[in-house]
Amino acid sequence: MTSEDHSMLVQFLKVLADESRLRILGILTSRGASVEELAAALSLKPPTISHHLTRLRELGLVRMRPEGTVHVYEFNVEALQRVNLLLKPEKLAQMANVEGDAWERKVLRDFLNGEEVKEIPASRKKRAVILSWLVEKFDVETRYAEADVNAIIKRHHPDAATLRRELIATHLMERENAVYWRTPQKQNL
Amino acid sequence: MTSEDHSMLVQFLKVLADESRLRILGILTSRGASVEELAAALSLKPPTISHHLTRLRELGLVRMRPEGTVHVYEFNVEALQRVNLLLKPEKLAQMANVEGDAWERKVLRDFLNGEEVKEIPASRKKRAVILSWLVEKFDVETRYAEADVNAIIKRHHPDAATLRRELIATHLMERENAVYWRTPQKQNL
DNA sequence: CTTTCAATTCGATGTATATCTATATTTATA
DNA sequence: TATAAATATAGATATACATCGAATTGAAAG
């Protein structure tokens, strides 16, 4: 549904993003006009105008009323209003959220080999993704000794010391005295 | 000024009329993002994303903030609002009205030879243009006998009878008993 | 200072499409 | 019914541009 809005919006914008068609719409705001009139007004050939009007009509931006052998085209203001409604940040956000964590999945694919961390990413952001994956190996309500933490990490990567420090530094885990625990999750909105 | 708005609007729409760029903006509504993140999210290569961001940035639709070696891009909502303001019927009308009667001038060029009507257009609309030109040859406040009307018309075309009848039929002139006069102009809005 | 990593720039390629001429279709008129 | 006029369609051409791989730039880290 939102992705329908999305491609709908793209199509509208593609049709509107043309100098000739905007000028046509501009003329049609004040009066209906025939193909020949528009051709003269824009200094373009009738087939070109016909082409533009077809594209505008496919999206309902103009309507056609035959009058004898002449076709009078009129502007449909409603359709333009619908475009304006879609062209807002909130709507764009909705449309984009069809997916969002493709990047995280890619990082996991790149740096994991099954349950093994192939390499600790140098980039902070990528490291954060791996650490988020790693912290899932710990229970939320359990309290661990440092040796337990190291043991669990070592199932996935030899450098337990570095990773343990990173988990604390990124606040994914917390420590008091010699006791470690996983930081309770905060809810997503 | 209005034509600057015009080409401005076309450029904005051309930049917005792209699926990838709309998705980028959609993502950036909720959070700033790096080129790599966007590339992963859209399943496109970084150079492609860079290209899109450049185009968006040229129009001020996004802003860039370097953060270490990573470039964080953010959405500039204001710029989008400006597009919405331009994408209204009134604005389109303003932009189009740089000229408007090119068609009428073309018809006159085609069917007149100086003060002589070369041929009476068969098309109703074109005939109307020629008749509007012809009726200007009459004073507004004068009352004419049929012979006078014919004489004036014959300065421009031999078939005075037909043209006289057309002037009446199109209500450009009126007749009562044997007296003719030019219909008073109604004002334009 | 060298290496590394993210971003950008460059060059190439394929696709989309605005515009034109020529032809066909449809409606009105003689 | 045949001709003329206004649109529409078909086919051709040229331009714009989205996308990619390769090379370059610029910043951070060892």
Short mmCIF file of C-alpha atoms (C1' of nucleotides) in Angstrom, two decimals:
data_model
loop_
_atom_site.label_atom_id
_atom_site.label_comp_id
_atom_site.label_asym_id
_atom_site.label_seq_id
_atom_site.Cartn_x
_atom_site.Cartn_y
_atom_site.Cartn_z
CA MET A 1 0.00 0.00 0.00
CA THR A 2 2.68 2.48 0.98
CA SER A 3 4.91 1.19 -1.78
CA GLU A 4 2.00 1.72 -4.19
CA ASP A 5 1.89 5.31 -3.03
CA HIS A 6 5.57 5.36 -3.66
CA SER A 7 5.61 4.28 -7.26
CA MET A 8 2.49 6.36 -7.81
CA LEU A 9 4.36 9.40 -6.59
CA VAL A 10 7.38 8.62 -8.76
CA GLN A 11 5.18 8.36 -11.82
CA PHE A 12 3.46 11.66 -11.07
CA LEU A 13 6.78 13.39 -10.56
CA LYS A 14 8.21 11.93 -13.74
CA VAL A 15 5.27 13.27 -15.69
CA LEU A 16 5.43 16.66 -14.02
CA ALA A 17 9.19 17.00 -14.36
CA ASP A 18 9.05 18.32 -17.90
CA GLU A 19 9.12 21.93 -18.97
CA SER A 20 6.61 21.46 -21.78
CA ARG A 21 4.09 19.65 -19.65
CA LEU A 22 4.31 22.24 -16.88
CA ARG A 23 3.68 24.99 -19.40
CA ILE A 24 0.72 23.05 -20.75
CA LEU A 25 -0.72 22.76 -17.27
CA GLY A 26 -0.08 26.43 -16.69
CA ILE A 27 -2.09 27.37 -19.75
CA LEU A 28 -4.86 24.95 -18.88
CA THR A 29 -5.33 26.53 -15.45
CA SER A 30 -6.91 29.55 -17.07
CA ARG A 31 -8.78 27.96 -19.98
CA GLY A 32 -9.41 24.73 -21.83
CA ALA A 33 -7.35 24.45 -24.98
CA SER A 34 -7.01 22.32 -28.09
CA VAL A 35 -3.94 20.47 -29.25
CA GLU A 36 -3.33 22.99 -32.00
CA GLU A 37 -3.60 25.96 -29.63
CA LEU A 38 -1.13 24.42 -27.24
CA ALA A 39 1.21 23.54 -30.09
CA ALA A 40 1.24 27.17 -31.20
CA ALA A 41 1.62 28.46 -27.65
CA LEU A 42 4.64 26.25 -26.97
CA SER A 43 6.07 26.31 -30.50
CA LEU A 44 5.92 22.54 -30.71
CA LYS A 45 4.33 20.24 -33.27
CA PRO A 46 0.87 18.80 -32.60
CA PRO A 47 2.10 15.19 -32.25
CA THR A 48 4.43 16.29 -29.50
CA ILE A 49 1.60 18.00 -27.67
CA SER A 50 -0.55 14.96 -28.18
CA HIS A 51 2.13 12.85 -26.60
CA HIS A 52 2.36 15.11 -23.56
CA LEU A 53 -1.39 15.27 -23.15
CA THR A 54 -1.59 11.50 -23.27
CA ARG A 55 0.92 11.21 -20.46
CA LEU A 56 -0.89 13.86 -18.42
CA ARG A 57 -4.20 12.14 -19.04
CA GLU A 58 -2.92 8.71 -17.99
CA LEU A 59 -2.47 10.11 -14.50
CA GLY A 60 -5.67 12.13 -14.53
CA LEU A 61 -3.88 15.46 -14.49
CA VAL A 62 -5.94 16.60 -17.47
CA ARG A 63 -9.31 15.61 -18.89
CA MET A 64 -10.39 15.59 -22.52
CA ARG A 65 -13.73 16.67 -23.96
CA PRO A 66 -14.24 16.17 -27.72
CA GLU A 67 -15.97 19.10 -29.34
CA GLY A 68 -16.51 18.37 -32.98
CA THR A 69 -13.19 17.34 -34.40
CA VAL A 70 -11.37 19.39 -31.84
CA HIS A 71 -10.30 17.96 -28.49
CA VAL A 72 -10.54 20.39 -25.62
CA TYR A 73 -8.24 19.57 -22.73
CA GLU A 74 -8.85 20.77 -19.20
CA PHE A 75 -6.81 20.81 -16.05
CA ASN A 76 -7.82 18.51 -13.20
CA VAL A 77 -6.74 20.38 -10.10
CA GLU A 78 -7.65 17.53 -7.76
CA ALA A 79 -4.95 15.28 -9.15
CA LEU A 80 -2.30 17.89 -8.47
CA GLN A 81 -3.50 18.25 -4.90
CA ARG A 82 -3.05 14.53 -4.43
CA VAL A 83 0.59 14.88 -5.50
CA ASN A 84 1.09 17.64 -2.98
CA LEU A 85 -0.26 15.41 -0.24
CA LEU A 86 2.24 12.68 -1.08
CA LEU A 87 5.17 15.07 -1.33
CA LYS A 88 5.60 15.52 2.45
CA PRO A 89 8.38 14.24 4.67
CA GLU A 90 6.02 12.00 6.65
CA LYS A 91 4.76 10.33 3.51
CA LEU A 92 8.25 9.87 2.16
CA ALA A 93 9.21 8.24 5.46
CA GLN A 94 6.30 5.83 5.30
CA MET A 95 7.20 4.86 1.79
CA ALA A 96 10.84 4.26 2.59
CA ASN A 97 10.17 2.01 5.58
CA VAL A 98 9.31 -0.96 3.44
CA GLU A 99 12.64 -2.19 4.69
CA GLY A 100 15.47 -0.64 6.66
CA ASP A 101 18.01 -3.05 7.99
CA ALA A 102 19.35 -4.38 4.71
CA TRP A 103 22.63 -2.78 5.59
CA GLU A 104 22.88 -4.54 8.93
CA ARG A 105 22.18 -7.85 7.26
CA LYS A 106 24.92 -7.20 4.77
CA VAL A 107 27.43 -6.43 7.52
CA LEU A 108 26.51 -9.66 9.27
CA ARG A 109 26.91 -11.57 6.02
CA ASP A 110 30.32 -9.97 5.47
CA PHE A 111 31.78 -10.48 8.94
CA LEU A 112 30.19 -13.68 10.12
CA ASN A 113 30.81 -17.21 9.09
CA GLY A 114 28.01 -19.08 10.78
CA GLU A 115 28.57 -18.50 14.48
CA GLU A 116 32.13 -17.33 14.00
CA VAL A 117 33.18 -13.71 13.78
CA LYS A 118 35.64 -13.75 10.87
CA GLU A 119 37.12 -10.39 11.78
CA ILE A 120 36.30 -7.47 14.05
CA PRO A 121 35.23 -4.62 11.77
CA ALA A 122 37.42 -1.54 11.95
CA SER A 123 34.52 0.79 11.23
CA ARG A 124 32.64 1.90 14.31
CA LYS A 125 29.22 1.43 12.74
CA LYS A 126 29.92 -2.03 11.42
CA ARG A 127 31.48 -3.01 14.73
CA ALA A 128 28.27 -1.90 16.42
CA VAL A 129 26.30 -4.29 14.24
CA ILE A 130 28.53 -7.22 15.13
CA LEU A 131 28.42 -6.32 18.83
CA SER A 132 24.61 -6.20 18.71
CA TRP A 133 24.66 -9.66 17.24
CA LEU A 134 27.13 -10.84 19.84
CA VAL A 135 25.24 -9.50 22.83
CA GLU A 136 22.31 -11.70 21.84
CA LYS A 137 24.39 -14.64 23.00
CA PHE A 138 23.86 -13.50 26.57
CA ASP A 139 20.70 -13.88 28.60
CA VAL A 140 19.04 -10.65 29.61
CA GLU A 141 18.45 -11.50 33.23
CA THR A 142 21.64 -13.39 34.00
CA ARG A 143 24.65 -12.02 35.89
CA TYR A 144 28.02 -13.24 34.61
CA ALA A 145 31.52 -13.45 36.01
CA GLU A 146 34.23 -12.06 33.73
CA ALA A 147 35.45 -15.60 32.99
CA ASP A 148 31.95 -16.58 31.84
CA VAL A 149 31.77 -13.59 29.55
CA ASN A 150 35.11 -14.43 28.01
CA ALA A 151 34.11 -18.04 27.52
CA ILE A 152 30.93 -17.14 25.70
CA ILE A 153 32.68 -14.62 23.46
CA LYS A 154 35.43 -17.12 22.65
CA ARG A 155 32.83 -19.39 21.03
CA HIS A 156 32.67 -16.72 18.34
CA HIS A 157 36.03 -14.95 18.31
CA PRO A 158 39.41 -15.48 20.04
CA ASP A 159 39.96 -11.86 21.14
CA ALA A 160 37.52 -11.93 24.03
CA ALA A 161 39.22 -9.11 25.90
CA THR A 162 38.71 -6.55 23.14
CA LEU A 163 35.15 -7.57 22.48
CA ARG A 164 34.27 -7.59 26.17
CA ARG A 165 35.63 -4.07 26.51
CA GLU A 166 33.68 -2.95 23.43
CA LEU A 167 30.47 -4.39 24.79
CA ILE A 168 30.90 -2.28 27.90
CA ALA A 169 32.01 0.81 25.97
CA THR A 170 28.96 0.69 23.74
CA HIS A 171 26.70 0.13 26.76
CA LEU A 172 25.41 -3.10 25.35
CA MET A 173 26.57 -4.69 28.62
CA GLU A 174 27.22 -3.23 32.03
CA ARG A 175 29.64 -4.05 34.80
CA GLU A 176 29.79 -3.44 38.51
CA ASN A 177 32.57 -4.85 40.66
CA ALA A 178 33.40 -8.05 38.84
CA VAL A 179 29.84 -8.78 37.74
CA TYR A 180 28.60 -8.36 34.13
CA TRP A 181 25.04 -8.26 32.77
CA ARG A 182 23.33 -7.45 29.57
CA THR A 183 21.77 -3.99 29.41
CA PRO A 184 17.96 -4.24 29.29
CA GLN A 185 16.55 -3.45 25.85
CA LYS A 186 14.88 -0.15 25.24
CA GLN A 187 11.73 -0.41 23.17
CA ASN A 188 11.56 0.66 19.55
CA LEU A 189 8.95 3.32 18.82
CA MET B 1 11.23 36.15 -12.22
CA THR B 2 8.29 33.85 -12.80
CA SER B 3 10.25 32.01 -15.45
CA GLU B 4 13.05 31.56 -12.91
CA ASP B 5 10.53 29.97 -10.62
CA HIS B 6 9.55 27.88 -13.55
CA SER B 7 12.91 26.42 -14.39
CA MET B 8 13.60 26.13 -10.68
CA LEU B 9 10.50 24.02 -10.29
CA VAL B 10 11.39 21.85 -13.27
CA GLN B 11 14.82 21.19 -11.80
CA PHE B 12 13.40 20.25 -8.43
CA LEU B 13 10.89 17.91 -10.01
CA LYS B 14 13.52 16.30 -12.20
CA VAL B 15 15.62 15.58 -9.13
CA LEU B 16 12.68 14.28 -7.14
CA ALA B 17 11.32 12.15 -9.98
CA ASP B 18 13.55 9.23 -9.24
CA GLU B 19 12.74 6.18 -7.18
CA SER B 20 16.18 5.92 -5.61
CA ARG B 21 16.31 9.57 -4.58
CA LEU B 22 12.84 9.42 -3.05
CA ARG B 23 13.84 6.38 -1.04
CA ILE B 24 16.97 8.17 0.10
CA LEU B 25 14.91 11.13 1.28
CA GLY B 26 12.50 8.76 2.97
CA ILE B 27 15.29 7.19 4.97
CA LEU B 28 16.81 10.56 5.80
CA THR B 29 13.54 11.79 7.31
CA SER B 30 14.07 9.54 10.29
CA ARG B 31 17.85 9.66 10.69
CA GLY B 32 21.04 10.94 9.17
CA ALA B 33 22.84 8.29 7.17
CA SER B 34 26.16 7.64 5.47
CA VAL B 35 26.74 6.78 1.85
CA GLU B 36 27.51 3.19 2.70
CA GLU B 37 24.38 2.76 4.79
CA LEU B 38 22.23 4.15 2.02
CA ALA B 39 23.95 1.97 -0.53
CA ALA B 40 23.15 -1.12 1.52
CA ALA B 41 19.60 -0.01 2.21
CA LEU B 42 18.87 0.54 -1.47
CA SER B 43 21.05 -2.29 -2.77
CA LEU B 44 23.03 0.14 -4.90
CA LYS B 45 26.75 0.80 -5.15
CA PRO B 46 28.28 3.73 -3.26
CA PRO B 47 29.15 5.70 -6.41
CA THR B 48 25.51 5.62 -7.41
CA ILE B 49 24.42 6.89 -4.01
CA SER B 50 27.08 9.56 -4.13
CA HIS B 51 25.73 10.69 -7.46
CA HIS B 52 22.18 10.92 -6.12
CA LEU B 53 23.28 12.77 -3.00
CA THR B 54 25.19 15.27 -5.12
CA ARG B 55 22.08 16.02 -7.14
CA LEU B 56 19.97 16.33 -4.00
CA ARG B 57 22.55 18.57 -2.41
CA GLU B 58 22.79 20.88 -5.42
CA LEU B 59 19.19 21.84 -4.77
CA GLY B 60 19.57 21.97 -1.01
CA LEU B 61 17.31 18.99 -0.43
CA VAL B 62 19.98 17.37 1.75
CA ARG B 63 22.90 18.67 3.79
CA MET B 64 26.22 16.96 4.49
CA ARG B 65 28.15 16.84 7.74
CA PRO B 66 31.56 15.11 7.71
CA GLU B 67 32.13 12.94 10.75
CA GLY B 68 35.56 11.43 10.65
CA THR B 69 35.90 9.73 7.30
CA VAL B 70 32.17 9.19 7.09
CA HIS B 71 29.82 11.71 5.52
CA VAL B 72 26.51 11.99 7.30
CA TYR B 73 23.67 13.25 5.10
CA GLU B 74 20.57 14.89 6.47
CA PHE B 75 17.24 15.86 5.02
CA ASN B 76 16.45 19.55 4.61
CA VAL B 77 12.69 19.73 5.00
CA GLU B 78 12.50 23.41 4.14
CA ALA B 79 13.57 22.83 0.57
CA LEU B 80 10.79 20.33 0.05
CA GLN B 81 8.25 22.80 1.40
CA ARG B 82 9.41 25.31 -1.19
CA VAL B 83 8.63 22.79 -3.92
CA ASN B 84 5.16 22.27 -2.51
CA LEU B 85 4.56 26.01 -2.66
CA LEU B 86 5.45 26.13 -6.34
CA LEU B 87 3.40 23.09 -7.26
CA LYS B 88 0.03 24.85 -7.16
CA PRO B 89 -2.27 25.77 -10.01
CA GLU B 90 -1.90 29.50 -9.36
CA LYS B 91 1.86 29.29 -9.54
CA LEU B 92 1.75 27.19 -12.68
CA ALA B 93 -0.53 29.76 -14.24
CA GLN B 94 1.83 32.61 -13.39
CA MET B 95 4.72 30.74 -14.90
CA ALA B 96 2.88 29.93 -18.12
CA ASN B 97 1.57 33.42 -18.77
CA VAL B 98 4.85 34.66 -20.12
CA GLU B 99 2.82 34.71 -23.33
CA GLY B 100 -0.58 33.35 -24.24
CA ASP B 101 -1.96 34.35 -27.62
CA ALA B 102 0.79 32.93 -29.82
CA TRP B 103 -1.81 30.80 -31.50
CA GLU B 104 -4.05 33.70 -32.43
CA ARG B 105 -1.06 35.52 -33.87
CA LYS B 106 -0.17 32.47 -35.92
CA VAL B 107 -3.68 32.24 -37.34
CA LEU B 108 -3.56 35.90 -38.29
CA ARG B 109 -0.19 35.39 -39.92
CA ASP B 110 -1.52 32.40 -41.84
CA PHE B 111 -4.77 33.93 -43.09
CA LEU B 112 -3.95 37.60 -43.51
CA ASN B 113 -1.84 39.31 -46.08
CA GLY B 114 -1.53 42.81 -44.67
CA GLU B 115 -5.12 44.08 -44.55
CA GLU B 116 -6.39 41.39 -46.90
CA VAL B 117 -8.03 38.18 -45.75
CA LYS B 118 -6.41 35.58 -47.99
CA GLU B 119 -9.03 32.94 -47.27
CA ILE B 120 -11.84 32.41 -44.79
CA PRO B 121 -10.71 29.64 -42.43
CA ALA B 122 -12.91 26.57 -42.49
CA SER B 123 -12.22 25.81 -38.84
CA ARG B 124 -14.62 27.49 -36.46
CA LYS B 125 -11.91 28.53 -34.00
CA LYS B 126 -9.64 30.00 -36.62
CA ARG B 127 -12.60 31.75 -38.25
CA ALA B 128 -13.36 33.27 -34.87
CA VAL B 129 -9.88 34.75 -34.72
CA ILE B 130 -10.22 36.31 -38.16
CA LEU B 131 -13.67 37.65 -37.32
CA SER B 132 -12.35 39.21 -34.11
CA TRP B 133 -9.73 40.91 -36.21
CA LEU B 134 -12.31 42.03 -38.74
CA VAL B 135 -14.74 43.47 -36.23
CA GLU B 136 -12.03 45.84 -35.08
CA LYS B 137 -12.52 47.63 -38.40
CA PHE B 138 -15.84 48.92 -37.07
CA ASP B 139 -16.33 51.68 -34.54
CA VAL B 140 -17.94 50.62 -31.31
CA GLU B 141 -20.48 53.41 -31.07
CA THR B 142 -21.44 53.76 -34.74
CA ARG B 143 -24.62 52.39 -36.33
CA TYR B 144 -24.18 51.08 -39.89
CA ALA B 145 -26.47 50.36 -42.82
CA GLU B 146 -26.00 46.95 -44.42
CA ALA B 147 -24.36 48.58 -47.45
CA ASP B 148 -21.81 50.28 -45.17
CA VAL B 149 -21.00 46.98 -43.48
CA ASN B 150 -20.49 45.29 -46.83
CA ALA B 151 -18.28 48.10 -48.05
CA ILE B 152 -16.01 47.93 -45.03
CA ILE B 153 -15.73 44.15 -45.22
CA LYS B 154 -14.98 44.31 -48.96
CA ARG B 155 -11.80 46.26 -48.16
CA HIS B 156 -10.53 43.00 -46.69
CA HIS B 157 -12.36 40.18 -48.49
CA PRO B 158 -14.73 39.95 -51.46
CA ASP B 159 -17.32 37.67 -49.85
CA ALA B 160 -18.91 40.32 -47.69
CA ALA B 161 -22.22 38.49 -47.40
CA THR B 162 -20.74 35.44 -45.74
CA LEU B 163 -18.55 37.40 -43.38
CA ARG B 164 -21.39 39.73 -42.44
CA ARG B 165 -23.56 36.77 -41.59
CA GLU B 166 -20.75 35.23 -39.52
CA LEU B 167 -20.23 38.44 -37.58
CA ILE B 168 -23.88 38.32 -36.57
CA ALA B 169 -23.88 34.57 -35.89
CA THR B 170 -20.89 34.88 -33.58
CA HIS B 171 -22.49 37.86 -31.80
CA LEU B 172 -19.54 40.06 -32.62
CA MET B 173 -22.05 42.41 -34.27
CA GLU B 174 -25.76 42.84 -33.79
CA ARG B 175 -28.59 43.80 -36.09
CA GLU B 176 -32.04 45.23 -35.63
CA ASN B 177 -34.25 46.10 -38.62
CA ALA B 178 -31.64 47.08 -41.21
CA VAL B 179 -29.22 48.64 -38.74
CA TYR B 180 -25.94 47.04 -37.68
CA TRP B 181 -23.63 47.83 -34.77
CA ARG B 182 -20.66 46.33 -33.08
CA THR B 183 -21.42 44.45 -29.88
CA PRO B 184 -19.95 46.30 -26.87
CA GLN B 185 -16.90 44.54 -25.42
CA LYS B 186 -17.21 42.65 -22.21
CA GLN B 187 -14.29 43.18 -19.89
CA ASN B 188 -11.63 40.56 -19.30
CA LEU B 189 -11.20 39.48 -15.69
"C1'" DC C 1 54.80 8.19 7.10
"C1'" DT C 2 52.37 4.60 5.39
"C1'" DT C 3 48.29 2.07 5.23
"C1'" DT C 4 43.45 1.71 5.23
"C1'" DC C 5 38.80 2.92 4.53
"C1'" DA C 6 34.97 5.93 3.04
"C1'" DA C 7 33.67 9.03 -0.38
"C1'" DT C 8 34.05 11.04 -4.66
"C1'" DT C 9 35.24 11.47 -9.56
"C1'" DC C 10 35.82 9.48 -14.18
"C1'" DG C 11 34.45 6.89 -18.18
"C1'" DA C 12 31.49 3.67 -20.22
"C1'" DT C 13 26.97 1.57 -21.09
"C1'" DG C 14 22.23 0.83 -21.50
"C1'" DT C 15 17.65 2.61 -21.03
"C1'" DA C 16 14.09 6.08 -21.20
"C1'" DT C 17 11.97 9.60 -23.56
"C1'" DA C 18 11.14 14.31 -25.97
"C1'" DT C 19 10.68 15.57 -30.42
"C1'" DC C 20 10.08 15.18 -35.17
"C1'" DT C 21 8.09 13.32 -39.90
"C1'" DA C 22 4.93 10.35 -42.00
"C1'" DT C 23 0.76 7.70 -41.72
"C1'" DA C 24 -3.65 6.44 -39.92
"C1'" DT C 25 -8.02 7.49 -37.67
"C1'" DT C 26 -12.00 10.05 -36.77
"C1'" DT C 27 -15.34 13.70 -37.28
"C1'" DA C 28 -17.63 17.18 -39.99
"C1'" DT C 29 -18.86 19.19 -44.28
"C1'" DA C 30 -19.73 19.73 -49.38
"C1'" DT D 1 -20.21 9.54 -50.33
"C1'" DA D 2 -15.91 11.92 -50.75
"C1'" DT D 3 -13.01 15.56 -49.04
"C1'" DA D 4 -10.97 18.23 -45.52
"C1'" DA D 5 -9.43 19.17 -40.81
"C1'" DA D 6 -7.88 17.92 -36.08
"C1'" DT D 7 -5.90 14.26 -33.37
"C1'" DA D 8 -3.66 10.30 -32.63
"C1'" DT D 9 -0.27 6.60 -33.60
"C1'" DA D 10 4.05 4.63 -35.47
"C1'" DG D 11 8.78 4.80 -36.32
"C1'" DA D 12 13.19 7.15 -36.05
"C1'" DT D 13 16.63 9.99 -33.81
"C1'" DA D 14 19.07 12.28 -30.38
"C1'" DT D 15 19.74 13.53 -25.79
"C1'" DA D 16 19.61 12.84 -20.76
"C1'" DC D 17 20.85 10.14 -17.11
"C1'" DA D 18 20.91 6.01 -13.71
"C1'" DT D 19 24.10 2.68 -12.78
"C1'" DC D 20 28.37 0.40 -12.55
"C1'" DG D 21 33.68 -0.65 -12.18
"C1'" DA D 22 38.07 1.61 -11.87
"C1'" DA D 23 40.90 5.24 -10.31
"C1'" DT D 24 41.51 9.21 -7.17
"C1'" DT D 25 41.12 11.98 -3.10
"C1'" DG D 26 41.03 12.72 1.83
"C1'" DA D 27 41.04 11.58 6.53
"C1'" DA D 28 42.15 8.43 10.48
"C1'" DA D 29 44.98 5.01 12.63
"C1'" DG D 30 48.94 2.17 13.38
#
